[in-house]
Amino acid sequence: IFLSYSIAHMFGIAVSALGVLSTLAIGLTIDAYGPITDNAGGIAEMSGFPKQVRVNTDKLDAAGNTTAAIGKGFAISSAAMVSLALFGAFVDVIGLKQVDLLQPLIFAGLLVGAMIPYWFSAMTMKSVGKAANAMVMEVRRQIKEKQQSDQKESETTLAQYEECIKIATDASLQEMIAPGCLVIFTPIICGFFFGVEALAGLLAGSLVSSVQMAISASNSGGAWDNAKKYISAGLLKVEGEHIHKKGDKARYKEVHSASVIGDTVGDPLKDTSGPALNIVMKLMAIISLVFGPSFPSIEKGGLLVQAFEGFF
């Protein structure tokens, strides 16, 4: 970014973003590797393949988590550059010469903008947890009904896959309304009520915080997933002793349970919140750019600022 801006200013950053996006084929390839190996392991287990097949697919899946983190790095870098280019366009549209962090409105917007990605991530992860809990309850209900039908020696009850699909589909649509409204309406409200200077600070804070959060989510989520596989394979060593199923079962259960909890947090972190932050930084910049001419001018300030100055 520094070199691009030094050579050609905001145009250089836009061209750099285009250069990163030109690696799309490589990014898609390494991104697809992880889900393919993950699904292969699930199919092998459900099909009753020998245990060694599952062991091999777990090794491939661990490598897939690493390649997925690398692929997400490409996406994060391109999103950051595109957002920075859009931010430059927004500043040009509203006529802001510089973003001075010593100005109270800009600094306040910077703080609020830095909080947005964390709020968004918390909302998306909570939504995943609620949907997963609903699916667990549905599976329990079906198992209970199957046990009751088996006891009555009646016809075997078939699994109702469509109910689980419905839960996942409904949650993916309904639970995203609130995070979507947060991203869409925050820059509009900030621009109209607090002015474009505060909005510039908001965008800067959101961009920096989103990049940091997205990288952290992708890497830590994959690390937690691989940690669980590492422990399940019996490779963990504590004080020179391997912790595995055939050894101290109580100790293995404690360690493995902790890794499962970590993976439960890591999966929505790396697969939901992390990738979605790329959309957060770009969408906020696009909305600010589109509504930029409609916001009150720099001289007038936001509606609340005008009311405050008029009152005093």
PDB file of C-alpha atoms in Angstrom:
ATOM      1  CA  ILE A   1       0.000   0.000   0.000  1.00  0.00           C
ATOM      2  CA  PHE A   2       2.832   2.385   0.893  1.00  0.00           C
ATOM      3  CA  LEU A   3       4.672   1.803  -2.389  1.00  0.00           C
ATOM      4  CA  SER A   4       1.471   1.965  -4.465  1.00  0.00           C
ATOM      5  CA  TYR A   5       0.434   5.261  -2.884  1.00  0.00           C
ATOM      6  CA  SER A   6       3.952   6.697  -3.210  1.00  0.00           C
ATOM      7  CA  ILE A   7       4.048   5.924  -6.939  1.00  0.00           C
ATOM      8  CA  ALA A   8       0.495   6.729  -8.078  1.00  0.00           C
ATOM      9  CA  HIS A   9      -1.520   7.804  -5.016  1.00  0.00           C
ATOM     10  CA  MET A  10      -5.045   6.293  -4.781  1.00  0.00           C
ATOM     11  CA  PHE A  11      -4.890   5.098  -8.386  1.00  0.00           C
ATOM     12  CA  GLY A  12      -1.857   3.001  -7.432  1.00  0.00           C
ATOM     13  CA  ILE A  13      -3.801   1.386  -4.592  1.00  0.00           C
ATOM     14  CA  ALA A  14      -6.703   0.615  -6.953  1.00  0.00           C
ATOM     15  CA  VAL A  15      -4.315  -1.015  -9.435  1.00  0.00           C
ATOM     16  CA  SER A  16      -2.716  -3.002  -6.605  1.00  0.00           C
ATOM     17  CA  ALA A  17      -6.154  -4.272  -5.614  1.00  0.00           C
ATOM     18  CA  LEU A  18      -6.720  -5.334  -9.212  1.00  0.00           C
ATOM     19  CA  GLY A  19      -3.368  -7.146  -9.168  1.00  0.00           C
ATOM     20  CA  VAL A  20      -4.310  -9.116  -6.049  1.00  0.00           C
ATOM     21  CA  LEU A  21      -7.671 -10.011  -7.605  1.00  0.00           C
ATOM     22  CA  SER A  22      -5.861 -11.333 -10.681  1.00  0.00           C
ATOM     23  CA  THR A  23      -4.717 -14.285  -8.537  1.00  0.00           C
ATOM     24  CA  LEU A  24      -8.358 -15.419  -8.363  1.00  0.00           C
ATOM     25  CA  ALA A  25      -7.676 -18.818  -9.933  1.00  0.00           C
ATOM     26  CA  ILE A  26      -5.029 -19.691  -7.340  1.00  0.00           C
ATOM     27  CA  GLY A  27      -7.206 -18.397  -4.518  1.00  0.00           C
ATOM     28  CA  LEU A  28     -10.201 -20.459  -5.583  1.00  0.00           C
ATOM     29  CA  THR A  29      -8.050 -23.570  -5.987  1.00  0.00           C
ATOM     30  CA  ILE A  30      -6.518 -23.509  -2.524  1.00  0.00           C
ATOM     31  CA  ASP A  31      -9.854 -22.447  -1.001  1.00  0.00           C
ATOM     32  CA  ALA A  32     -11.691 -25.400  -2.555  1.00  0.00           C
ATOM     33  CA  TYR A  33      -9.136 -27.945  -1.338  1.00  0.00           C
ATOM     34  CA  GLY A  34     -10.243 -27.731   2.316  1.00  0.00           C
ATOM     35  CA  PRO A  35     -13.998 -28.361   1.850  1.00  0.00           C
ATOM     36  CA  ILE A  36     -13.302 -31.195  -0.609  1.00  0.00           C
ATOM     37  CA  THR A  37     -11.100 -33.096   1.853  1.00  0.00           C
ATOM     38  CA  ASP A  38     -13.493 -32.344   4.724  1.00  0.00           C
ATOM     39  CA  ASN A  39     -16.452 -33.750   2.775  1.00  0.00           C
ATOM     40  CA  ALA A  40     -14.373 -36.757   1.698  1.00  0.00           C
ATOM     41  CA  GLY A  41     -13.754 -37.597   5.349  1.00  0.00           C
ATOM     42  CA  GLY A  42     -17.441 -37.311   6.203  1.00  0.00           C
ATOM     43  CA  ILE A  43     -18.471 -39.499   3.270  1.00  0.00           C
ATOM     44  CA  ALA A  44     -15.831 -42.103   4.176  1.00  0.00           C
ATOM     45  CA  GLU A  45     -17.097 -42.261   7.760  1.00  0.00           C
ATOM     46  CA  MET A  46     -20.781 -42.508   6.817  1.00  0.00           C
ATOM     47  CA  SER A  47     -20.049 -45.147   4.174  1.00  0.00           C
ATOM     48  CA  GLY A  48     -18.374 -47.445   6.670  1.00  0.00           C
ATOM     49  CA  PHE A  49     -14.901 -47.291   5.161  1.00  0.00           C
ATOM     50  CA  PRO A  50     -11.943 -48.689   7.166  1.00  0.00           C
ATOM     51  CA  LYS A  51     -10.657 -46.425   9.952  1.00  0.00           C
ATOM     52  CA  GLN A  52      -7.389 -45.836   8.119  1.00  0.00           C
ATOM     53  CA  VAL A  53      -9.310 -44.013   5.369  1.00  0.00           C
ATOM     54  CA  ARG A  54     -10.670 -41.551   7.921  1.00  0.00           C
ATOM     55  CA  VAL A  55      -7.188 -41.118   9.396  1.00  0.00           C
ATOM     56  CA  ASN A  56      -5.817 -40.228   5.952  1.00  0.00           C
ATOM     57  CA  THR A  57      -8.639 -37.797   5.170  1.00  0.00           C
ATOM     58  CA  ASP A  58      -8.096 -36.099   8.553  1.00  0.00           C
ATOM     59  CA  LYS A  59      -4.474 -35.435   7.579  1.00  0.00           C
ATOM     60  CA  LEU A  60      -5.624 -33.983   4.266  1.00  0.00           C
ATOM     61  CA  ASP A  61      -8.277 -31.921   6.056  1.00  0.00           C
ATOM     62  CA  ALA A  62      -5.631 -30.485   8.399  1.00  0.00           C
ATOM     63  CA  ALA A  63      -3.654 -29.398   5.346  1.00  0.00           C
ATOM     64  CA  GLY A  64      -6.888 -28.025   3.882  1.00  0.00           C
ATOM     65  CA  ASN A  65      -7.404 -25.773   6.916  1.00  0.00           C
ATOM     66  CA  THR A  66      -3.959 -24.312   6.319  1.00  0.00           C
ATOM     67  CA  THR A  67      -4.566 -23.727   2.598  1.00  0.00           C
ATOM     68  CA  ALA A  68      -7.957 -22.185   3.421  1.00  0.00           C
ATOM     69  CA  ALA A  69      -6.264 -19.702   5.765  1.00  0.00           C
ATOM     70  CA  ILE A  70      -3.819 -18.798   2.977  1.00  0.00           C
ATOM     71  CA  GLY A  71      -6.680 -18.343   0.504  1.00  0.00           C
ATOM     72  CA  LYS A  72      -8.536 -16.129   2.953  1.00  0.00           C
ATOM     73  CA  GLY A  73      -5.392 -14.023   3.224  1.00  0.00           C
ATOM     74  CA  PHE A  74      -5.658 -13.231  -0.496  1.00  0.00           C
ATOM     75  CA  ALA A  75      -9.320 -12.264  -0.039  1.00  0.00           C
ATOM     76  CA  ILE A  76      -8.563 -10.077   2.990  1.00  0.00           C
ATOM     77  CA  SER A  77      -5.733  -8.234   1.244  1.00  0.00           C
ATOM     78  CA  SER A  78      -7.842  -7.532  -1.843  1.00  0.00           C
ATOM     79  CA  ALA A  79     -10.787  -6.397   0.310  1.00  0.00           C
ATOM     80  CA  ALA A  80      -8.516  -4.063   2.278  1.00  0.00           C
ATOM     81  CA  MET A  81      -7.094  -2.470  -0.879  1.00  0.00           C
ATOM     82  CA  VAL A  82     -10.511  -2.124  -2.518  1.00  0.00           C
ATOM     83  CA  SER A  83     -11.926  -0.564   0.660  1.00  0.00           C
ATOM     84  CA  LEU A  84      -9.003   1.859   0.840  1.00  0.00           C
ATOM     85  CA  ALA A  85      -9.546   2.860  -2.792  1.00  0.00           C
ATOM     86  CA  LEU A  86     -13.268   3.396  -2.111  1.00  0.00           C
ATOM     87  CA  PHE A  87     -12.374   5.398   0.993  1.00  0.00           C
ATOM     88  CA  GLY A  88     -10.158   7.633  -1.141  1.00  0.00           C
ATOM     89  CA  ALA A  89     -13.014   8.108  -3.606  1.00  0.00           C
ATOM     90  CA  PHE A  90     -15.386   8.986  -0.742  1.00  0.00           C
ATOM     91  CA  VAL A  91     -12.982  11.577   0.677  1.00  0.00           C
ATOM     92  CA  ASP A  92     -12.656  13.095  -2.810  1.00  0.00           C
ATOM     93  CA  VAL A  93     -16.446  13.214  -3.326  1.00  0.00           C
ATOM     94  CA  ILE A  94     -17.157  15.007  -0.048  1.00  0.00           C
ATOM     95  CA  GLY A  95     -14.210  17.403  -0.509  1.00  0.00           C
ATOM     96  CA  LEU A  96     -12.318  16.437   2.637  1.00  0.00           C
ATOM     97  CA  LYS A  97      -8.675  17.501   2.315  1.00  0.00           C
ATOM     98  CA  GLN A  98      -7.278  15.476   5.204  1.00  0.00           C
ATOM     99  CA  VAL A  99      -8.439  13.197   8.011  1.00  0.00           C
ATOM    100  CA  ASP A 100      -7.129  14.849  11.190  1.00  0.00           C
ATOM    101  CA  LEU A 101      -7.339  12.443  14.136  1.00  0.00           C
ATOM    102  CA  LEU A 102      -7.074  15.346  16.588  1.00  0.00           C
ATOM    103  CA  GLN A 103     -10.526  16.532  15.531  1.00  0.00           C
ATOM    104  CA  PRO A 104     -13.040  15.256  18.136  1.00  0.00           C
ATOM    105  CA  LEU A 105     -15.682  14.069  15.642  1.00  0.00           C
ATOM    106  CA  ILE A 106     -13.156  12.184  13.518  1.00  0.00           C
ATOM    107  CA  PHE A 107     -11.574  10.543  16.569  1.00  0.00           C
ATOM    108  CA  ALA A 108     -14.991   9.581  17.954  1.00  0.00           C
ATOM    109  CA  GLY A 109     -15.914   8.080  14.576  1.00  0.00           C
ATOM    110  CA  LEU A 110     -12.602   6.184  14.563  1.00  0.00           C
ATOM    111  CA  LEU A 111     -13.411   4.573  17.920  1.00  0.00           C
ATOM    112  CA  VAL A 112     -16.943   3.615  16.893  1.00  0.00           C
ATOM    113  CA  GLY A 113     -15.722   2.260  13.555  1.00  0.00           C
ATOM    114  CA  ALA A 114     -13.138   0.070  15.304  1.00  0.00           C
ATOM    115  CA  MET A 115     -15.940  -1.456  17.401  1.00  0.00           C
ATOM    116  CA  ILE A 116     -18.184  -2.354  14.440  1.00  0.00           C
ATOM    117  CA  PRO A 117     -16.289  -5.504  13.280  1.00  0.00           C
ATOM    118  CA  TYR A 118     -16.273  -6.932  16.822  1.00  0.00           C
ATOM    119  CA  TRP A 119     -20.001  -6.261  17.229  1.00  0.00           C
ATOM    120  CA  PHE A 120     -20.663  -7.798  13.815  1.00  0.00           C
ATOM    121  CA  SER A 121     -18.538 -10.875  14.592  1.00  0.00           C
ATOM    122  CA  ALA A 122     -20.296 -11.387  17.924  1.00  0.00           C
ATOM    123  CA  MET A 123     -23.710 -11.235  16.227  1.00  0.00           C
ATOM    124  CA  THR A 124     -22.782 -13.716  13.491  1.00  0.00           C
ATOM    125  CA  MET A 125     -21.170 -16.194  15.897  1.00  0.00           C
ATOM    126  CA  LYS A 126     -24.178 -16.011  18.204  1.00  0.00           C
ATOM    127  CA  SER A 127     -26.449 -16.691  15.224  1.00  0.00           C
ATOM    128  CA  VAL A 128     -24.424 -19.785  14.294  1.00  0.00           C
ATOM    129  CA  GLY A 129     -24.684 -21.034  17.877  1.00  0.00           C
ATOM    130  CA  LYS A 130     -28.449 -20.582  17.953  1.00  0.00           C
ATOM    131  CA  ALA A 131     -28.898 -22.402  14.636  1.00  0.00           C
ATOM    132  CA  ALA A 132     -26.610 -25.249  15.732  1.00  0.00           C
ATOM    133  CA  ASN A 133     -28.521 -25.629  18.999  1.00  0.00           C
ATOM    134  CA  ALA A 134     -31.836 -25.744  17.106  1.00  0.00           C
ATOM    135  CA  MET A 135     -30.446 -28.451  14.826  1.00  0.00           C
ATOM    136  CA  VAL A 136     -29.220 -30.512  17.800  1.00  0.00           C
ATOM    137  CA  MET A 137     -32.695 -30.353  19.366  1.00  0.00           C
ATOM    138  CA  GLU A 138     -34.246 -31.473  16.063  1.00  0.00           C
ATOM    139  CA  VAL A 139     -31.855 -34.432  15.785  1.00  0.00           C
ATOM    140  CA  ARG A 140     -32.639 -35.421  19.390  1.00  0.00           C
ATOM    141  CA  ARG A 141     -36.339 -35.317  18.617  1.00  0.00           C
ATOM    142  CA  GLN A 142     -35.907 -37.563  15.595  1.00  0.00           C
ATOM    143  CA  ILE A 143     -33.755 -40.043  17.540  1.00  0.00           C
ATOM    144  CA  LYS A 144     -36.343 -40.182  20.315  1.00  0.00           C
ATOM    145  CA  GLU A 145     -39.139 -40.823  17.798  1.00  0.00           C
ATOM    146  CA  LYS A 146     -37.067 -43.548  16.136  1.00  0.00           C
ATOM    147  CA  GLN A 147     -36.448 -45.282  19.463  1.00  0.00           C
ATOM    148  CA  GLN A 148     -40.153 -45.186  20.262  1.00  0.00           C
ATOM    149  CA  SER A 149     -41.064 -46.633  16.859  1.00  0.00           C
ATOM    150  CA  ASP A 150     -38.454 -49.396  17.245  1.00  0.00           C
ATOM    151  CA  GLN A 151     -39.908 -50.338  20.613  1.00  0.00           C
ATOM    152  CA  LYS A 152     -43.357 -50.655  19.056  1.00  0.00           C
ATOM    153  CA  GLU A 153     -41.832 -52.898  16.352  1.00  0.00           C
ATOM    154  CA  SER A 154     -43.439 -50.746  13.709  1.00  0.00           C
ATOM    155  CA  GLU A 155     -41.950 -49.620  10.424  1.00  0.00           C
ATOM    156  CA  THR A 156     -38.518 -47.978  10.867  1.00  0.00           C
ATOM    157  CA  THR A 157     -38.719 -44.171  10.909  1.00  0.00           C
ATOM    158  CA  LEU A 158     -36.585 -42.561   8.213  1.00  0.00           C
ATOM    159  CA  ALA A 159     -34.374 -39.590   9.013  1.00  0.00           C
ATOM    160  CA  GLN A 160     -36.060 -36.283   8.180  1.00  0.00           C
ATOM    161  CA  TYR A 161     -33.161 -34.529   6.503  1.00  0.00           C
ATOM    162  CA  GLU A 162     -35.339 -31.739   5.156  1.00  0.00           C
ATOM    163  CA  GLU A 163     -36.051 -30.488   8.691  1.00  0.00           C
ATOM    164  CA  CYS A 164     -32.337 -29.967   9.407  1.00  0.00           C
ATOM    165  CA  ILE A 165     -31.886 -28.302   6.013  1.00  0.00           C
ATOM    166  CA  LYS A 166     -34.819 -26.005   6.771  1.00  0.00           C
ATOM    167  CA  ILE A 167     -33.301 -24.983  10.112  1.00  0.00           C
ATOM    168  CA  ALA A 168     -29.959 -24.131   8.490  1.00  0.00           C
ATOM    169  CA  THR A 169     -31.571 -22.269   5.579  1.00  0.00           C
ATOM    170  CA  ASP A 170     -33.966 -20.260   7.752  1.00  0.00           C
ATOM    171  CA  ALA A 171     -31.177 -19.304  10.136  1.00  0.00           C
ATOM    172  CA  SER A 172     -28.851 -18.253   7.310  1.00  0.00           C
ATOM    173  CA  LEU A 173     -31.508 -15.795   6.106  1.00  0.00           C
ATOM    174  CA  GLN A 174     -33.222 -14.597   9.295  1.00  0.00           C
ATOM    175  CA  GLU A 175     -30.179 -14.330  11.545  1.00  0.00           C
ATOM    176  CA  MET A 176     -28.296 -12.187   9.020  1.00  0.00           C
ATOM    177  CA  ILE A 177     -30.890  -9.401   9.037  1.00  0.00           C
ATOM    178  CA  ALA A 178     -29.526  -7.698  12.163  1.00  0.00           C
ATOM    179  CA  PRO A 179     -25.808  -7.846  11.160  1.00  0.00           C
ATOM    180  CA  GLY A 180     -26.745  -6.640   7.667  1.00  0.00           C
ATOM    181  CA  CYS A 181     -28.692  -3.682   9.055  1.00  0.00           C
ATOM    182  CA  LEU A 182     -25.741  -2.831  11.312  1.00  0.00           C
ATOM    183  CA  VAL A 183     -23.369  -2.585   8.344  1.00  0.00           C
ATOM    184  CA  ILE A 184     -25.816  -0.817   6.001  1.00  0.00           C
ATOM    185  CA  PHE A 185     -27.341   1.781   8.324  1.00  0.00           C
ATOM    186  CA  THR A 186     -24.337   2.696  10.494  1.00  0.00           C
ATOM    187  CA  PRO A 187     -22.578   4.833   7.826  1.00  0.00           C
ATOM    188  CA  ILE A 188     -25.895   6.399   6.730  1.00  0.00           C
ATOM    189  CA  ILE A 189     -26.852   7.393  10.290  1.00  0.00           C
ATOM    190  CA  CYS A 190     -23.327   8.627  11.037  1.00  0.00           C
ATOM    191  CA  GLY A 191     -23.157  10.665   7.811  1.00  0.00           C
ATOM    192  CA  PHE A 192     -26.519  12.396   8.246  1.00  0.00           C
ATOM    193  CA  PHE A 193     -26.462  12.993  12.001  1.00  0.00           C
ATOM    194  CA  PHE A 194     -22.755  13.483  12.790  1.00  0.00           C
ATOM    195  CA  GLY A 195     -21.360  14.646   9.443  1.00  0.00           C
ATOM    196  CA  VAL A 196     -18.951  13.379   6.838  1.00  0.00           C
ATOM    197  CA  GLU A 197     -15.881  14.034   8.996  1.00  0.00           C
ATOM    198  CA  ALA A 198     -17.145  11.612  11.640  1.00  0.00           C
ATOM    199  CA  LEU A 199     -18.007   9.159   8.859  1.00  0.00           C
ATOM    200  CA  ALA A 200     -14.459   9.366   7.498  1.00  0.00           C
ATOM    201  CA  GLY A 201     -13.152   8.410  10.938  1.00  0.00           C
ATOM    202  CA  LEU A 202     -15.745   5.626  11.142  1.00  0.00           C
ATOM    203  CA  LEU A 203     -14.599   4.133   7.825  1.00  0.00           C
ATOM    204  CA  ALA A 204     -10.931   4.333   8.770  1.00  0.00           C
ATOM    205  CA  GLY A 205     -11.518   2.619  12.113  1.00  0.00           C
ATOM    206  CA  SER A 206     -13.716  -0.056  10.562  1.00  0.00           C
ATOM    207  CA  LEU A 207     -11.164  -0.801   7.828  1.00  0.00           C
ATOM    208  CA  VAL A 208      -8.197  -1.210  10.178  1.00  0.00           C
ATOM    209  CA  SER A 209     -10.161  -3.230  12.729  1.00  0.00           C
ATOM    210  CA  SER A 210     -11.780  -5.472  10.087  1.00  0.00           C
ATOM    211  CA  VAL A 211      -8.424  -6.409   8.542  1.00  0.00           C
ATOM    212  CA  GLN A 212      -6.954  -7.314  11.925  1.00  0.00           C
ATOM    213  CA  MET A 213     -10.055  -9.235  13.002  1.00  0.00           C
ATOM    214  CA  ALA A 214     -10.394 -11.112   9.702  1.00  0.00           C
ATOM    215  CA  ILE A 215      -6.764 -12.300   9.742  1.00  0.00           C
ATOM    216  CA  SER A 216      -7.027 -13.306  13.392  1.00  0.00           C
ATOM    217  CA  ALA A 217     -10.304 -15.186  12.834  1.00  0.00           C
ATOM    218  CA  SER A 218      -9.019 -17.127   9.831  1.00  0.00           C
ATOM    219  CA  ASN A 219      -5.765 -18.196  11.480  1.00  0.00           C
ATOM    220  CA  SER A 220      -7.047 -18.937  14.982  1.00  0.00           C
ATOM    221  CA  GLY A 221     -10.104 -20.839  13.706  1.00  0.00           C
ATOM    222  CA  GLY A 222      -7.962 -23.104  11.543  1.00  0.00           C
ATOM    223  CA  ALA A 223      -5.478 -23.577  14.398  1.00  0.00           C
ATOM    224  CA  TRP A 224      -8.242 -24.722  16.771  1.00  0.00           C
ATOM    225  CA  ASP A 225      -9.576 -27.156  14.172  1.00  0.00           C
ATOM    226  CA  ASN A 226      -6.122 -28.628  13.576  1.00  0.00           C
ATOM    227  CA  ALA A 227      -5.464 -28.800  17.327  1.00  0.00           C
ATOM    228  CA  LYS A 228      -8.486 -31.061  17.747  1.00  0.00           C
ATOM    229  CA  LYS A 229      -7.268 -33.347  14.939  1.00  0.00           C
ATOM    230  CA  TYR A 230      -3.779 -33.377  16.471  1.00  0.00           C
ATOM    231  CA  ILE A 231      -5.140 -34.493  19.842  1.00  0.00           C
ATOM    232  CA  SER A 232      -7.573 -37.008  18.303  1.00  0.00           C
ATOM    233  CA  ALA A 233      -4.664 -38.639  16.439  1.00  0.00           C
ATOM    234  CA  GLY A 234      -2.837 -39.151  19.766  1.00  0.00           C
ATOM    235  CA  LEU A 235       0.098 -36.937  18.809  1.00  0.00           C
ATOM    236  CA  LEU A 236      -0.102 -34.573  21.791  1.00  0.00           C
ATOM    237  CA  LYS A 237       2.818 -34.970  24.209  1.00  0.00           C
ATOM    238  CA  VAL A 238       2.654 -33.803  27.835  1.00  0.00           C
ATOM    239  CA  GLU A 239       5.797 -34.243  29.926  1.00  0.00           C
ATOM    240  CA  GLY A 240       7.142 -36.705  27.370  1.00  0.00           C
ATOM    241  CA  GLU A 241       4.007 -38.863  27.416  1.00  0.00           C
ATOM    242  CA  HIS A 242       1.551 -39.219  24.524  1.00  0.00           C
ATOM    243  CA  ILE A 243      -2.068 -38.463  25.388  1.00  0.00           C
ATOM    244  CA  HIS A 244      -4.232 -40.948  23.477  1.00  0.00           C
ATOM    245  CA  LYS A 245      -7.349 -43.115  23.856  1.00  0.00           C
ATOM    246  CA  LYS A 246      -5.464 -46.282  24.809  1.00  0.00           C
ATOM    247  CA  GLY A 247      -3.573 -44.550  27.638  1.00  0.00           C
ATOM    248  CA  ASP A 248      -5.005 -42.482  30.471  1.00  0.00           C
ATOM    249  CA  LYS A 249      -8.619 -42.255  29.289  1.00  0.00           C
ATOM    250  CA  ALA A 250      -9.693 -39.656  31.866  1.00  0.00           C
ATOM    251  CA  ARG A 251      -6.835 -37.338  30.911  1.00  0.00           C
ATOM    252  CA  TYR A 252      -7.451 -37.864  27.193  1.00  0.00           C
ATOM    253  CA  LYS A 253     -11.160 -37.097  27.608  1.00  0.00           C
ATOM    254  CA  GLU A 254     -10.388 -33.863  29.433  1.00  0.00           C
ATOM    255  CA  VAL A 255      -7.903 -32.676  26.799  1.00  0.00           C
ATOM    256  CA  HIS A 256     -10.064 -33.804  23.879  1.00  0.00           C
ATOM    257  CA  SER A 257     -13.174 -32.112  25.313  1.00  0.00           C
ATOM    258  CA  ALA A 258     -11.252 -28.845  25.581  1.00  0.00           C
ATOM    259  CA  SER A 259     -10.154 -29.142  21.944  1.00  0.00           C
ATOM    260  CA  VAL A 260     -13.752 -29.819  20.837  1.00  0.00           C
ATOM    261  CA  ILE A 261     -14.892 -26.652  22.614  1.00  0.00           C
ATOM    262  CA  GLY A 262     -12.133 -24.722  20.851  1.00  0.00           C
ATOM    263  CA  ASP A 263     -13.171 -26.158  17.503  1.00  0.00           C
ATOM    264  CA  THR A 264     -16.810 -25.264  18.202  1.00  0.00           C
ATOM    265  CA  VAL A 265     -15.728 -21.630  18.572  1.00  0.00           C
ATOM    266  CA  GLY A 266     -13.178 -21.790  15.764  1.00  0.00           C
ATOM    267  CA  ASP A 267     -15.484 -23.081  13.035  1.00  0.00           C
ATOM    268  CA  PRO A 268     -17.905 -20.099  13.009  1.00  0.00           C
ATOM    269  CA  LEU A 269     -14.952 -17.795  13.564  1.00  0.00           C
ATOM    270  CA  LYS A 270     -13.039 -18.934  10.450  1.00  0.00           C
ATOM    271  CA  ASP A 271     -16.004 -19.857   8.241  1.00  0.00           C
ATOM    272  CA  THR A 272     -18.598 -17.173   9.106  1.00  0.00           C
ATOM    273  CA  SER A 273     -17.286 -14.119  10.932  1.00  0.00           C
ATOM    274  CA  GLY A 274     -13.857 -13.944   9.284  1.00  0.00           C
ATOM    275  CA  PRO A 275     -14.933 -14.078   5.602  1.00  0.00           C
ATOM    276  CA  ALA A 276     -17.940 -11.840   6.306  1.00  0.00           C
ATOM    277  CA  LEU A 277     -15.651  -9.050   7.536  1.00  0.00           C
ATOM    278  CA  ASN A 278     -14.373  -8.664   3.969  1.00  0.00           C
ATOM    279  CA  ILE A 279     -17.922  -7.711   3.023  1.00  0.00           C
ATOM    280  CA  VAL A 280     -18.212  -5.393   6.033  1.00  0.00           C
ATOM    281  CA  MET A 281     -15.262  -3.201   5.067  1.00  0.00           C
ATOM    282  CA  LYS A 282     -16.221  -3.022   1.384  1.00  0.00           C
ATOM    283  CA  LEU A 283     -19.958  -2.512   1.892  1.00  0.00           C
ATOM    284  CA  MET A 284     -19.542   0.313   4.400  1.00  0.00           C
ATOM    285  CA  ALA A 285     -17.183   2.110   2.020  1.00  0.00           C
ATOM    286  CA  ILE A 286     -19.522   1.616  -0.967  1.00  0.00           C
ATOM    287  CA  ILE A 287     -22.577   2.876   0.927  1.00  0.00           C
ATOM    288  CA  SER A 288     -20.656   5.930   2.150  1.00  0.00           C
ATOM    289  CA  LEU A 289     -19.495   6.660  -1.409  1.00  0.00           C
ATOM    290  CA  VAL A 290     -23.008   6.288  -2.878  1.00  0.00           C
ATOM    291  CA  PHE A 291     -24.670   8.467  -0.234  1.00  0.00           C
ATOM    292  CA  GLY A 292     -21.745  10.901  -0.017  1.00  0.00           C
ATOM    293  CA  PRO A 293     -23.335  13.694  -2.104  1.00  0.00           C
ATOM    294  CA  SER A 294     -26.538  13.448  -0.020  1.00  0.00           C
ATOM    295  CA  PHE A 295     -24.847  14.005   3.339  1.00  0.00           C
ATOM    296  CA  PRO A 296     -24.662  17.527   4.846  1.00  0.00           C
ATOM    297  CA  SER A 297     -21.574  19.429   3.701  1.00  0.00           C
ATOM    298  CA  ILE A 298     -18.410  19.719   5.760  1.00  0.00           C
ATOM    299  CA  GLU A 299     -19.134  23.388   6.491  1.00  0.00           C
ATOM    300  CA  LYS A 300     -22.626  22.661   7.864  1.00  0.00           C
ATOM    301  CA  GLY A 301     -21.822  19.453   9.732  1.00  0.00           C
ATOM    302  CA  GLY A 302     -24.270  16.703  10.639  1.00  0.00           C
ATOM    303  CA  LEU A 303     -27.862  17.323  11.700  1.00  0.00           C
ATOM    304  CA  LEU A 304     -27.082  16.743  15.380  1.00  0.00           C
ATOM    305  CA  VAL A 305     -24.038  19.003  15.132  1.00  0.00           C
ATOM    306  CA  GLN A 306     -26.158  21.746  13.555  1.00  0.00           C
ATOM    307  CA  ALA A 307     -28.798  21.369  16.261  1.00  0.00           C
ATOM    308  CA  PHE A 308     -26.130  21.456  18.998  1.00  0.00           C
ATOM    309  CA  GLU A 309     -24.523  24.607  17.576  1.00  0.00           C
ATOM    310  CA  GLY A 310     -27.919  26.262  17.098  1.00  0.00           C
ATOM    311  CA  PHE A 311     -28.896  25.480  20.689  1.00  0.00           C
ATOM    312  CA  PHE A 312     -25.790  27.108  22.114  1.00  0.00           C
TER     313      PHE A 312
END
